[in-house]
């Protein structure tokens, strides 16, 4: 029988990596990916529970599949990831035609679960223990880090990869569902991480982004040896073929000097730090149980600026958390104005059943006020982002080229439709609008050649908006001596 897989992924980079690995495992079983649920016989959703909206999206997508399943009972529908762990059987109740529900700690079971769903048609559930359902060790063991060895052709971009260095989270911020759905914090052994990164390098990968919910809390003990993130970065720095290392997401309290020295001293570690502040008000930070004050966050930022002055820093903020007054919000605006983040992700507070906040405080900021604060903070941040990009105009930056820009992709698509009809084939064009990133994670768009994809190219910036830099390839001047040398060589 045919094996056609459609997968839809929401949520954070952890989920993107999980989906990539599930797809890789299923490809080994002979599945091919298709781009629409209608063409597939296996449909998977890799889900997120961090905000209500993310869950609503999946439940409505599931709702749309009800009829598809009635017409074609052989279709297998699976719900994976954080919402699977959170809602468990509730998913079968709300969408009885779902065949499998698989938590993020059980993803290794997906291929066999699809098989048994297809064979006997029964509903399959695989989830990990809840945070109160056993000893810490038992709970930790029920979450398996899903990191099988990978193959280049399975990655969305062969030149870039995510590598998980830890799973879970033990911070228990009062608004956050992640510790409940991703389980206890566990760091992977450094040898495994290095081996996986080496393999990626051998397959042509040039940039690795290390992933963890609080990536800078990474700590692995073996005998009397402790490996921290700074040690791990030093080990990865030595891998030939890897040119760029990044890591997300950082927790402010764990931004230690040894890590900042590693960012300063290791040439492959990019000067880019994502360190969410969440709020600029001590009263709110305390309610969120973020374990730091705004003064401590400011001190941390001062250390970053002193040790790695060229680093770009980005943040996350939640507006409208329980009890947030106009004054609390103004303090957040002040923090953004003062710290001038490269970029901030701003979210309206969304109450999550299963977290601590609902039992402690009412969700009392009306939605229209949350929305207004979100827009106001975003406007302040966007103006800063645009200002920070202006000094780059005229400068030359190194860009790791990722692929065609969105505009180029759309155009090629349209050209294909048109030219394909006229001539039966699409004529190859030389200049193509490409996109890539600078060391500090700014997006650059320029006209280039498809051969430049996957390479680091020098680009001179001539224009900048809040989110994009526009540039042109710098053509190196090759003098006659260099030319002769290369002829001899
Ligand atoms: N581990 C990361 C991010 C976790 S979730 C960290 O600690 O920073 C990503 C972002 O979603 C968070 O930084 C936070 O800003 C936001 N978020 C988490 N729970 C939320 C909730 N209940 N409502 C709104 N935003 C939330
Ligand atoms: Fe959630 Fe806080 Fe853990 Fe981040 S540190 S994942 S916000 S509990
Ligand atoms: Fe969402 Fe799970 Fe990531 S809840 S943000 S997908 S860890």
Short mmCIF file of C-alpha atoms in Angstrom, two decimals, residues 174-175 283-284 287 319-325 349-352 355-366 370 373:
data_model
loop_
_atom_site.label_atom_id
_atom_site.label_comp_id
_atom_site.label_asym_id
_atom_site.label_seq_id
_atom_site.Cartn_x
_atom_site.Cartn_y
_atom_site.Cartn_z
CA UNK A 174 3.58 30.01 37.29
CA UNK A 175 2.11 30.74 33.83
CA UNK A 283 5.64 42.59 41.43
CA UNK A 284 4.77 40.68 38.25
CA UNK A 287 3.95 36.46 40.68
CA UNK A 319 1.56 41.29 28.76
CA UNK A 320 -1.62 41.22 30.83
CA UNK A 321 -0.46 38.64 33.36
CA UNK A 322 -2.71 38.34 36.45
CA UNK A 323 -2.91 41.65 38.32
CA UNK A 324 -0.76 43.60 35.82
CA UNK A 325 -1.57 47.31 36.30
CA UNK A 349 -1.16 36.08 28.82
CA UNK A 350 -3.16 32.92 28.21
CA UNK A 351 -4.26 31.02 31.30
CA UNK A 352 -3.23 27.35 31.16
CA UNK A 355 -0.10 25.52 35.74
CA UNK A 356 0.17 27.21 39.15
CA UNK A 357 -1.16 30.66 38.22
CA UNK A 358 -4.91 29.80 38.00
CA UNK A 359 -4.96 28.61 41.63
CA UNK A 360 -3.03 31.65 42.85
CA UNK A 361 -4.42 34.65 40.95
CA UNK A 362 -7.46 35.50 38.81
CA UNK A 363 -6.81 36.14 35.10
CA UNK A 364 -8.19 39.64 35.61
CA UNK A 365 -6.77 41.79 32.79
CA UNK A 366 -9.53 42.13 30.14
CA UNK A 370 -4.04 42.77 26.86
CA UNK A 373 -0.59 46.54 25.69
#
